[in-house]
Amino acid sequence: MTNSIGEIVNTDAMFVIGSNTTENHPVIATKMKQAVRRGAKLIVADPRRIELADYADVYLQLKPGTNIALLNSMMNVILEKGLYDKKFIEEKCENFEELVKVVKEYTPERAAEICGVKAEDIIKAATIYGEAEKAGIYYTMGITQHTTGTNGVMSVSNLALLCGNVGKESAGVNPLRGQNNVQGACDMGGLPGDLPGYQKVFKPEVIEKFEKAWNTKLSSKVGLTIPEIMDGAADGSIKFLYIMGENPMVSDPDINHVKHALENVDFLVVQDIFMTETAEFADVILPAASFAEKDGTFSNTERRVQRVRKAIDPVGESKPDWKIIMELMNYLGYSKKYLHPSDIMDEIASVTPSYAGISYDRLEDGGIQWPCLDKDHSGTKYLHKGNIARGKGLFMPSDYAESAETPDREYPYLLTTGRILYHYHTRTMTGKVDGINKLAPSSYVEINEETANRLGISDGDRVRIASRRGEIETTAKITEIIDDGVLFMPFHFADGAANYLTNPARDPIAKISELKVAAVKIEKVC
Amino acid sequence: MNIIINGIQYEVEKGITILEACRKAGIDIPTLCHDDRLEPSSSCRMCLVEIEGSKKLVTSCSTLVKENMVVYTHSARVMEARKEVLDLLVSNHPMECLTCAKSGKCKLQDYCYEYGITEASYKGARRKPKIDTSNPFYDYDASKCILCGLCIRVCDELQGTSAIGFENRGFDVVVTTPFNEGLVNSKCVSCGNCVSVCPVGALTPKKQTYRHWETKKVRTTCSYCGVGCQMDLVVKENRVVGVEPANVVPNDGLLCVKGKFAYKFINHPDRLKTPLIKRNGKFEEASWDEAYRYIRRKVNEIKEENGPDAFAGLTSARCTNEENYLFQKLFRAVIGTNNVDHCARL
Ligand code: SF4
Ligand code: SF4
Ligand code: SF4
């Protein structure tokens, strides 16, 4: 997030797109509803009539995969009505002419056709966003999990720049990060092309810096992303795979392919707190301690580095992950020892400019939002204040393109996937809680009533769903919140797992898979 | 602006309430229905104070300070009035402190102790117990409810769900869901934010297995989603037995169902407790030393034969920063490849 969670209550308008905030970021959604009570306007765009839609001034039930057409059209209206921030664009942005050229083609009427919404609603949404003094955009995987995900993100940023909503309190471009520490895992260099602090592995000066700090030789070749790693394991070029705290056998697209990869890889190490669908394939399983059994820090979606504190001793012989990795490094001949995670944080601060001022003694009374450049820096509530980080805000317009797979004769329905409130990711943790299983016991598919009637499916029926990649059985849930022809499945459940069906086709830049759109067929199980 | 509280002059900001002014001055005023995050409801009347020149006692939570106001927070009249409030509450409250889960952390109990209320002076009909146990995580016991309204206001004003309200009139008022359909069938999303604010034992987590004085609390960060809510783990004898929200940024005292109630995986019997090595298709328990040696042998073999780019690691968005840092360092600095990624795209 460019801005902070606490700023939401004071915003004038919110545009929530591709985020079912009430279920995926519940406490952020409470702030949004509080803002509505204080008079803020709310625009919601989502293929499902999610709970936030009940609070919205405009709700756009767009077809999955059409975000860019909608965003371009909103910009079209904003330009047409003169609601853009001329001064901000003149002083702080580049490539405006190009944007004008591209979005000119996206009249509300044309976008309405593509997105399956009303033109007047697009105009209304654009007017609300354009007229607001401070407006924030909030999005998640509904924007990113497409073959056009990167362009979707750019389009969101174009809209924010167009109205001068960057570098301003209670505004901004706010991707809500899903997992507790996905922000931190990225910050710490858990990416194939990035060392900690997004320092690029292909830059010689970066490699030189880290070789010195770590006293070793480093590779400057950009590594493989997860889908490429899975491909490598499947084709035999990856021989050794080490998976810490992940469960791709449920969470990754095209599970049949993942299964083949895990079966094929020579040596698989899995480190987790429970036996998982993925760990079943391991050669060695290392038992890790849970968050309650260790010290450390998580970085939340607003870049706030917060303490995790040890409350109880590790269960059984399990060990905190940091200890396991350190001991393994020691076994492999790298002799550095850390007595406590705070020592690791000190090392992080010494090589990561955005974390340079962070140390455990400063985190005692609440977290610090990075960038935190030195010991006296109090952290950063919102980014790009005064000036945009890269110098100028760059408009990166793009055209709408269809999803990789669209419904056809053989696979006539569009399947989209996501999370629900009660479960977390692959249920490794929430699946162990009785009350949760009572409220959300098993896999299901949401089907519009008309679709169901045509297919002779009733609520609670068992149905078989197939895509080009796999087939599963699950239970039908008839609902009004989804459009005719569109199906929704939560991906949490290993039994009746949605990811047997999903499309691994990737965005060429971010390498993210198109988990939000797959063509499927569905029939009642007799 | 100047005001005088209990004979001492204080300088206070304009526009704040007497309650806020007193708290800033370090003077404790009892409240049952007050919460800084909510609009004042002035219903419990525990926060009454005396103001010079005013005949009636006023509720300090909803009365703004005025220039040169003279306030008495613990005068005889005030103390009498508060005792009367407590007496009325206790008269309609089952005195089950010996077995009540809330004992030790109950505001009614604390104030009765402070104001010396030992027994109810109004004897007569009591409300009949009406217990809603339909929610899988918490119960509502109407006989212990003091009708402070905190749960309803939190659910409405902060949580934004508005699942519950008062029903009936006068003596029989209870907190309930629309049409009395039971919590589990209502709009309730089991966030437990009502449970966390209930000052007495009316809303309590199911099957609580501890008394408050046996526990310690450890402040930490929720391990589920990226909001990063701050919470206190309630610990008894090396087990996590509950979770309380922390009233600080970013969550300001709220949690969702996962943070509040989905903690029982921690001490679940299925946790992995020793390293496991697969031999002939079956997992066998192993020591850490065996596991590390086995991995070392494989690393050396594969590195020798295929070079470092035959290695890949998936680090974890579930682990700490320190662990992610070490994991990528293991792959980059020790093994020698940049093939490290995590599920940021899921
Ligand atoms: S658990 Fe949450 S949603 Fe349910 S009644 Fe309580 S505050 Fe409202
Ligand atoms: S249940 Fe608790 S919080 Fe709700 S009105 Fe009764 S005493 Fe107050
Ligand atoms: S309590 Fe809920 S909203 Fe808060 S961090 Fe945990 S999962 Fe997210």
Tab-separated table of C-alpha atoms in Angstrom, chain A residues 4-347:
chain	number	residue	atom	x	y	z
A	4	SER	CA	-1.851	3.423	5.623
A	5	ILE	CA	-4.804	1.485	6.982
A	6	GLY	CA	-5.481	4.207	9.531
A	7	GLU	CA	-5.941	6.775	6.748
A	8	ILE	CA	-8.930	4.949	5.283
A	9	VAL	CA	-11.497	6.371	7.719
A	10	ASN	CA	-10.723	9.924	6.571
A	11	THR	CA	-10.911	9.373	2.853
A	12	ASP	CA	-13.536	11.041	0.624
A	13	ALA	CA	-13.964	8.179	-1.826
A	14	MET	CA	-12.875	4.562	-2.066
A	15	PHE	CA	-12.659	2.488	-5.201
A	16	VAL	CA	-12.511	-1.208	-4.350
A	17	ILE	CA	-11.777	-3.354	-7.380
A	18	GLY	CA	-10.989	-7.053	-7.459
A	19	SER	CA	-10.924	-7.275	-3.673
A	20	ASN	CA	-13.496	-9.009	-1.481
A	21	THR	CA	-12.190	-7.007	1.436
A	22	THR	CA	-14.764	-8.139	4.022
A	23	GLU	CA	-13.625	-11.739	3.674
A	24	ASN	CA	-9.935	-11.381	2.847
A	25	HIS	CA	-8.885	-8.328	4.858
A	26	PRO	CA	-11.731	-8.206	7.346
A	27	VAL	CA	-10.372	-5.529	9.636
A	28	ILE	CA	-9.523	-3.235	6.710
A	29	ALA	CA	-13.125	-3.679	5.560
A	30	THR	CA	-14.344	-2.473	8.958
A	31	LYS	CA	-12.367	0.733	8.365
A	32	MET	CA	-13.977	1.095	4.940
A	33	LYS	CA	-17.439	0.745	6.424
A	34	GLN	CA	-16.538	3.250	9.124
A	35	ALA	CA	-15.471	5.651	6.363
A	36	VAL	CA	-18.835	5.176	4.618
A	37	ARG	CA	-20.550	6.096	7.888
A	38	ARG	CA	-18.524	9.269	8.000
A	39	GLY	CA	-19.749	10.169	4.536
A	40	ALA	CA	-17.120	8.713	2.224
A	41	LYS	CA	-18.342	7.480	-1.153
A	42	LEU	CA	-17.716	3.875	-2.164
A	43	ILE	CA	-17.340	2.337	-5.609
A	44	VAL	CA	-17.147	-1.457	-5.821
A	45	ALA	CA	-16.233	-3.405	-8.954
A	46	ASP	CA	-16.262	-7.194	-8.653
A	47	PRO	CA	-17.736	-10.126	-10.596
A	48	ARG	CA	-19.549	-11.175	-7.414
A	49	ARG	CA	-21.976	-9.029	-5.480
A	50	ILE	CA	-19.723	-9.066	-2.412
A	51	GLU	CA	-20.804	-7.712	0.963
A	52	LEU	CA	-19.173	-4.316	0.386
A	53	ALA	CA	-21.469	-3.813	-2.594
A	54	ASP	CA	-24.303	-3.298	-0.079
A	55	TYR	CA	-22.543	-0.166	1.139
A	56	ALA	CA	-21.572	1.117	-2.298
A	57	ASP	CA	-22.823	4.194	-4.131
A	58	VAL	CA	-22.093	2.347	-7.362
A	59	TYR	CA	-21.603	-1.358	-7.785
A	60	LEU	CA	-20.239	-2.664	-11.081
A	61	GLN	CA	-20.687	-6.382	-11.640
A	62	LEU	CA	-18.070	-6.704	-14.323
A	63	LYS	CA	-17.163	-9.859	-16.218
A	64	PRO	CA	-13.993	-11.474	-14.867
A	65	GLY	CA	-10.978	-10.369	-16.884
A	66	THR	CA	-12.306	-6.990	-18.046
A	67	ASN	CA	-10.728	-4.664	-15.473
A	68	ILE	CA	-8.598	-2.782	-17.969
A	69	ALA	CA	-11.570	-1.854	-20.150
A	70	LEU	CA	-13.387	-0.539	-17.094
A	71	LEU	CA	-10.408	1.440	-15.792
A	72	ASN	CA	-9.692	2.917	-19.216
A	73	SER	CA	-13.305	3.914	-19.569
A	74	MET	CA	-13.372	5.610	-16.171
A	75	MET	CA	-10.346	7.612	-17.295
A	76	ASN	CA	-12.122	8.380	-20.546
A	77	VAL	CA	-15.024	9.898	-18.578
A	78	ILE	CA	-12.716	11.779	-16.235
A	79	LEU	CA	-10.902	13.347	-19.201
A	80	GLU	CA	-14.187	14.099	-20.958
A	81	LYS	CA	-15.592	15.807	-17.875
A	82	GLY	CA	-12.371	17.643	-17.092
A	83	LEU	CA	-12.111	16.024	-13.646
A	84	TYR	CA	-8.390	15.270	-13.889
A	85	ASP	CA	-5.684	17.036	-11.906
A	86	LYS	CA	-4.001	19.218	-14.531
A	87	LYS	CA	-1.475	20.759	-12.193
A	88	PHE	CA	-0.365	17.436	-10.760
A	89	ILE	CA	0.016	15.932	-14.227
A	90	GLU	CA	1.978	18.909	-15.548
A	91	GLU	CA	4.334	19.016	-12.608
A	92	LYS	CA	4.704	15.377	-11.722
A	93	CYS	CA	3.821	13.066	-14.583
A	94	GLU	CA	5.063	11.885	-17.957
A	95	ASN	CA	3.472	10.307	-21.014
A	96	PHE	CA	0.059	11.930	-20.532
A	97	GLU	CA	-0.559	12.270	-24.289
A	98	GLU	CA	-0.137	8.554	-24.743
A	99	LEU	CA	-2.727	7.890	-22.041
A	100	VAL	CA	-5.210	10.256	-23.671
A	101	LYS	CA	-4.714	8.475	-26.966
A	102	VAL	CA	-5.360	5.021	-25.565
A	103	VAL	CA	-8.309	5.754	-23.291
A	104	LYS	CA	-10.070	7.838	-25.962
A	105	GLU	CA	-11.198	4.573	-27.515
A	106	TYR	CA	-12.917	3.416	-24.326
A	107	THR	CA	-16.206	5.240	-24.312
A	108	PRO	CA	-18.548	4.152	-21.526
A	109	GLU	CA	-20.776	2.525	-24.128
A	110	ARG	CA	-17.965	0.390	-25.514
A	111	ALA	CA	-16.647	-0.577	-22.078
A	112	ALA	CA	-20.176	-1.346	-20.901
A	113	GLU	CA	-20.402	-3.859	-23.712
A	114	ILE	CA	-17.047	-5.496	-22.837
A	115	CYS	CA	-17.543	-5.515	-19.068
A	116	GLY	CA	-21.220	-6.381	-19.014
A	117	VAL	CA	-22.185	-3.346	-16.925
A	118	LYS	CA	-24.261	-0.217	-17.547
A	119	ALA	CA	-22.577	2.756	-19.222
A	120	GLU	CA	-24.262	5.132	-16.792
A	121	ASP	CA	-22.727	3.258	-13.866
A	122	ILE	CA	-19.266	3.653	-15.344
A	123	ILE	CA	-19.937	7.381	-15.672
A	124	LYS	CA	-21.209	7.555	-12.120
A	125	ALA	CA	-18.184	5.688	-10.766
A	126	ALA	CA	-15.774	7.867	-12.716
A	127	THR	CA	-17.512	11.009	-11.538
A	128	ILE	CA	-17.344	9.988	-7.883
A	129	TYR	CA	-13.668	9.097	-8.129
A	130	GLY	CA	-12.819	12.160	-10.198
A	131	GLU	CA	-14.661	14.643	-7.997
A	132	ALA	CA	-13.269	13.400	-4.689
A	133	GLU	CA	-10.591	15.486	-3.041
A	134	LYS	CA	-8.862	12.381	-1.601
A	135	ALA	CA	-9.665	9.027	-3.146
A	136	GLY	CA	-7.984	5.680	-2.498
A	137	ILE	CA	-7.971	2.635	-4.755
A	138	TYR	CA	-7.885	-0.758	-3.039
A	139	TYR	CA	-7.277	-3.924	-5.009
A	140	THR	CA	-6.026	-7.482	-4.688
A	141	MET	CA	-5.788	-10.587	-6.828
A	142	GLY	CA	-8.881	-9.684	-8.863
A	143	ILE	CA	-6.572	-7.235	-10.621
A	144	THR	CA	-3.351	-9.217	-10.620
A	145	GLN	CA	-4.206	-12.868	-11.272
A	146	HIS	CA	-4.670	-12.442	-14.996
A	147	THR	CA	-2.436	-12.858	-18.017
A	148	THR	CA	-2.844	-9.079	-18.249
A	149	GLY	CA	-2.178	-8.587	-14.516
A	150	THR	CA	0.744	-6.217	-14.921
A	151	ASN	CA	-1.253	-4.020	-17.289
A	152	GLY	CA	-4.123	-4.102	-14.836
A	153	VAL	CA	-1.874	-2.786	-12.076
A	154	MET	CA	-0.537	-0.089	-14.418
A	155	SER	CA	-4.082	0.940	-15.292
A	156	VAL	CA	-4.944	1.324	-11.610
A	157	SER	CA	-1.887	3.489	-11.178
A	158	ASN	CA	-2.796	5.533	-14.287
A	159	LEU	CA	-6.178	6.321	-12.767
A	160	ALA	CA	-4.639	7.412	-9.458
A	161	LEU	CA	-2.065	9.611	-11.201
A	162	LEU	CA	-4.706	11.146	-13.454
A	163	CYS	CA	-6.566	12.497	-10.439
A	164	GLY	CA	-3.480	13.395	-8.413
A	165	ASN	CA	-4.227	10.753	-5.797
A	166	VAL	CA	-0.598	9.779	-5.261
A	167	GLY	CA	1.554	11.239	-2.514
A	168	LYS	CA	-1.503	12.382	-0.631
A	169	GLU	CA	-2.942	11.331	2.713
A	170	SER	CA	-6.058	9.082	2.642
A	171	ALA	CA	-5.619	8.392	-1.071
A	172	GLY	CA	-3.140	6.294	-3.030
A	173	VAL	CA	-2.770	2.998	-4.817
A	174	ASN	CA	-3.339	0.274	-2.288
A	175	PRO	CA	-2.792	-3.359	-3.161
A	176	LEU	CA	-3.914	-5.289	-0.079
A	177	ARG	CA	-1.387	-8.042	0.443
A	178	GLY	CA	-2.927	-11.417	1.165
A	179	GLN	CA	-0.633	-13.334	3.449
A	180	ASN	CA	0.587	-12.106	6.774
A	181	ASN	CA	4.133	-11.572	5.570
A	182	VAL	CA	4.009	-11.611	1.797
A	183	GLN	CA	5.170	-8.002	1.948
A	184	GLY	CA	8.131	-8.982	4.110
A	185	ALA	CA	9.020	-12.039	2.021
A	186	CYS	CA	9.299	-9.722	-0.999
A	187	ASP	CA	11.200	-7.091	0.991
A	188	MET	CA	13.671	-9.740	2.186
A	189	GLY	CA	14.632	-10.892	-1.294
A	190	GLY	CA	12.337	-13.894	-1.575
A	191	LEU	CA	12.229	-13.144	-5.297
A	192	PRO	CA	14.442	-14.560	-8.036
A	193	GLY	CA	15.685	-11.219	-9.301
A	194	ASP	CA	15.874	-9.275	-6.055
A	195	LEU	CA	18.191	-9.253	-3.104
A	196	PRO	CA	16.786	-7.718	0.121
A	197	GLY	CA	15.248	-4.284	-0.413
A	198	TYR	CA	14.548	-4.959	-4.119
A	199	GLN	CA	18.239	-4.586	-4.991
A	200	LYS	CA	18.594	-6.240	-8.381
A	201	VAL	CA	20.794	-9.308	-8.792
A	202	PHE	CA	21.766	-8.280	-12.306
A	203	LYS	CA	23.396	-5.039	-11.135
A	204	PRO	CA	27.143	-5.536	-10.630
A	205	GLU	CA	27.334	-2.943	-7.833
A	206	VAL	CA	24.602	-4.798	-5.925
A	207	ILE	CA	26.352	-8.157	-6.254
A	208	GLU	CA	29.610	-6.587	-5.183
A	209	LYS	CA	27.957	-5.099	-2.101
A	210	PHE	CA	26.417	-8.398	-1.017
A	211	GLU	CA	29.532	-10.439	-1.803
A	212	LYS	CA	31.370	-8.179	0.578
A	213	ALA	CA	28.684	-8.261	3.256
A	214	TRP	CA	28.264	-12.047	3.096
A	215	ASN	CA	31.870	-12.793	2.337
A	216	THR	CA	31.128	-15.165	-0.528
A	217	LYS	CA	30.687	-15.340	-4.324
A	218	LEU	CA	27.193	-14.695	-5.701
A	219	SER	CA	25.422	-15.407	-8.978
A	220	SER	CA	24.159	-12.456	-10.979
A	221	LYS	CA	21.866	-14.590	-13.111
A	222	VAL	CA	18.193	-13.890	-12.424
A	223	GLY	CA	16.642	-17.034	-10.955
A	224	LEU	CA	13.423	-18.873	-11.714
A	225	THR	CA	9.907	-17.981	-10.566
A	226	ILE	CA	7.664	-20.627	-8.963
A	227	PRO	CA	5.905	-21.658	-12.186
A	228	GLU	CA	9.294	-21.954	-13.870
A	229	ILE	CA	10.642	-23.915	-10.918
A	230	MET	CA	7.685	-26.320	-11.214
A	231	ASP	CA	8.341	-26.672	-14.941
A	232	GLY	CA	12.013	-27.331	-14.157
A	233	ALA	CA	11.161	-29.967	-11.568
A	234	ALA	CA	8.825	-31.606	-14.076
A	235	ASP	CA	11.370	-31.644	-16.911
A	236	GLY	CA	14.261	-32.695	-14.676
A	237	SER	CA	16.393	-29.563	-14.782
A	238	ILE	CA	15.603	-28.811	-11.137
A	239	LYS	CA	16.890	-31.692	-9.006
A	240	PHE	CA	16.658	-30.277	-5.491
A	241	LEU	CA	13.611	-28.455	-4.209
A	242	TYR	CA	13.218	-26.982	-0.738
A	243	ILE	CA	9.749	-25.777	0.208
A	244	MET	CA	9.308	-23.834	3.432
A	245	GLY	CA	5.785	-23.132	4.683
A	246	GLU	CA	3.955	-23.470	1.394
A	247	ASN	CA	1.492	-25.972	0.024
A	248	PRO	CA	1.497	-25.784	-3.785
A	249	MET	CA	-0.449	-29.054	-4.015
A	250	VAL	CA	-3.514	-27.005	-3.058
A	251	SER	CA	-2.608	-23.395	-3.743
A	252	ASP	CA	-0.984	-23.501	-7.185
A	253	PRO	CA	-2.711	-23.520	-10.541
A	254	ASP	CA	-3.036	-26.802	-12.414
A	255	ILE	CA	-2.429	-29.205	-9.532
A	256	ASN	CA	-1.884	-32.153	-11.872
A	257	HIS	CA	1.181	-30.378	-13.185
A	258	VAL	CA	2.416	-29.568	-9.659
A	259	LYS	CA	1.953	-33.196	-8.687
A	260	HIS	CA	4.001	-34.346	-11.637
A	261	ALA	CA	6.737	-31.862	-10.707
A	262	LEU	CA	6.904	-32.977	-7.070
A	263	GLU	CA	6.946	-36.645	-8.029
A	264	ASN	CA	9.655	-36.070	-10.552
A	265	VAL	CA	12.108	-33.926	-8.597
A	266	ASP	CA	15.122	-35.887	-7.269
A	267	PHE	CA	15.114	-34.540	-3.752
A	268	LEU	CA	12.383	-32.653	-1.958
A	269	VAL	CA	12.701	-31.027	1.463
A	270	VAL	CA	9.518	-29.669	3.065
A	271	GLN	CA	9.535	-27.586	6.211
A	272	ASP	CA	6.158	-26.997	7.848
A	273	ILE	CA	4.173	-27.135	11.054
A	274	PHE	CA	1.780	-29.874	9.838
A	275	MET	CA	1.825	-32.731	7.378
A	276	THR	CA	0.477	-31.218	4.154
A	277	GLU	CA	-0.589	-32.445	0.738
A	278	THR	CA	2.805	-31.206	-0.489
A	279	ALA	CA	4.839	-32.731	2.346
A	280	GLU	CA	3.515	-36.178	1.395
A	281	PHE	CA	5.910	-36.026	-1.573
A	282	ALA	CA	8.964	-35.046	0.491
A	283	ASP	CA	12.141	-37.021	1.078
A	284	VAL	CA	12.738	-35.137	4.308
A	285	ILE	CA	10.258	-33.204	6.421
A	286	LEU	CA	11.543	-30.682	8.938
A	287	PRO	CA	9.124	-29.752	11.757
A	288	ALA	CA	8.862	-26.012	12.247
A	289	ALA	CA	7.620	-24.004	15.223
A	290	SER	CA	4.471	-21.906	14.816
A	291	PHE	CA	4.330	-18.104	15.102
A	292	ALA	CA	3.417	-18.432	18.782
A	293	GLU	CA	6.677	-20.243	19.487
A	294	LYS	CA	9.205	-17.800	18.101
A	295	ASP	CA	10.460	-14.233	17.973
A	296	GLY	CA	10.645	-12.275	14.763
A	297	THR	CA	8.907	-9.640	12.667
A	298	PHE	CA	6.196	-9.563	9.994
A	299	SER	CA	5.713	-6.642	7.581
A	300	ASN	CA	2.034	-5.993	6.989
A	301	THR	CA	0.330	-4.669	3.885
A	302	GLU	CA	0.981	-1.042	4.874
A	303	ARG	CA	4.741	-1.751	5.162
A	304	ARG	CA	4.613	-1.796	8.957
A	305	VAL	CA	7.320	-3.983	10.459
A	306	GLN	CA	5.812	-5.462	13.629
A	307	ARG	CA	7.073	-7.828	16.283
A	308	VAL	CA	6.142	-11.472	16.588
A	309	ARG	CA	6.817	-12.661	20.121
A	310	LYS	CA	7.434	-16.067	21.574
A	311	ALA	CA	4.532	-17.015	23.847
A	312	ILE	CA	5.200	-20.728	24.371
A	313	ASP	CA	8.036	-23.196	23.789
A	314	PRO	CA	8.243	-24.979	20.434
A	315	VAL	CA	5.961	-28.007	20.310
A	316	GLY	CA	7.791	-31.356	20.462
A	317	GLU	CA	11.220	-31.182	18.870
A	318	SER	CA	10.131	-28.570	16.352
A	319	LYS	CA	12.351	-25.524	15.887
A	320	PRO	CA	11.769	-21.986	14.653
A	321	ASP	CA	12.412	-21.772	10.907
A	322	TRP	CA	15.300	-19.341	11.364
A	323	LYS	CA	17.078	-21.827	13.579
A	324	ILE	CA	16.577	-24.673	11.131
A	325	ILE	CA	17.930	-22.646	8.215
A	326	MET	CA	20.868	-21.395	10.256
A	327	GLU	CA	21.791	-24.877	11.436
A	328	LEU	CA	21.529	-26.233	7.916
A	329	MET	CA	23.767	-23.414	6.672
A	330	ASN	CA	26.230	-24.370	9.385
A	331	TYR	CA	26.118	-28.023	8.299
A	332	LEU	CA	26.795	-26.878	4.755
A	333	GLY	CA	29.924	-25.084	5.869
A	334	TYR	CA	28.715	-21.502	6.339
A	335	SER	CA	29.728	-20.900	9.906
A	336	LYS	CA	27.846	-17.728	10.841
A	337	LYS	CA	25.684	-18.107	13.958
A	338	TYR	CA	22.838	-15.910	15.166
A	339	LEU	CA	21.826	-16.085	18.800
A	340	HIS	CA	18.477	-14.418	18.352
A	341	PRO	CA	16.353	-13.117	15.450
A	342	SER	CA	17.277	-9.583	16.497
A	343	ASP	CA	20.832	-10.336	15.310
A	344	ILE	CA	19.412	-11.256	11.915
A	345	MET	CA	17.422	-8.011	11.836
A	346	ASP	CA	20.623	-6.080	12.538
A	347	GLU	CA	22.209	-7.765	9.519
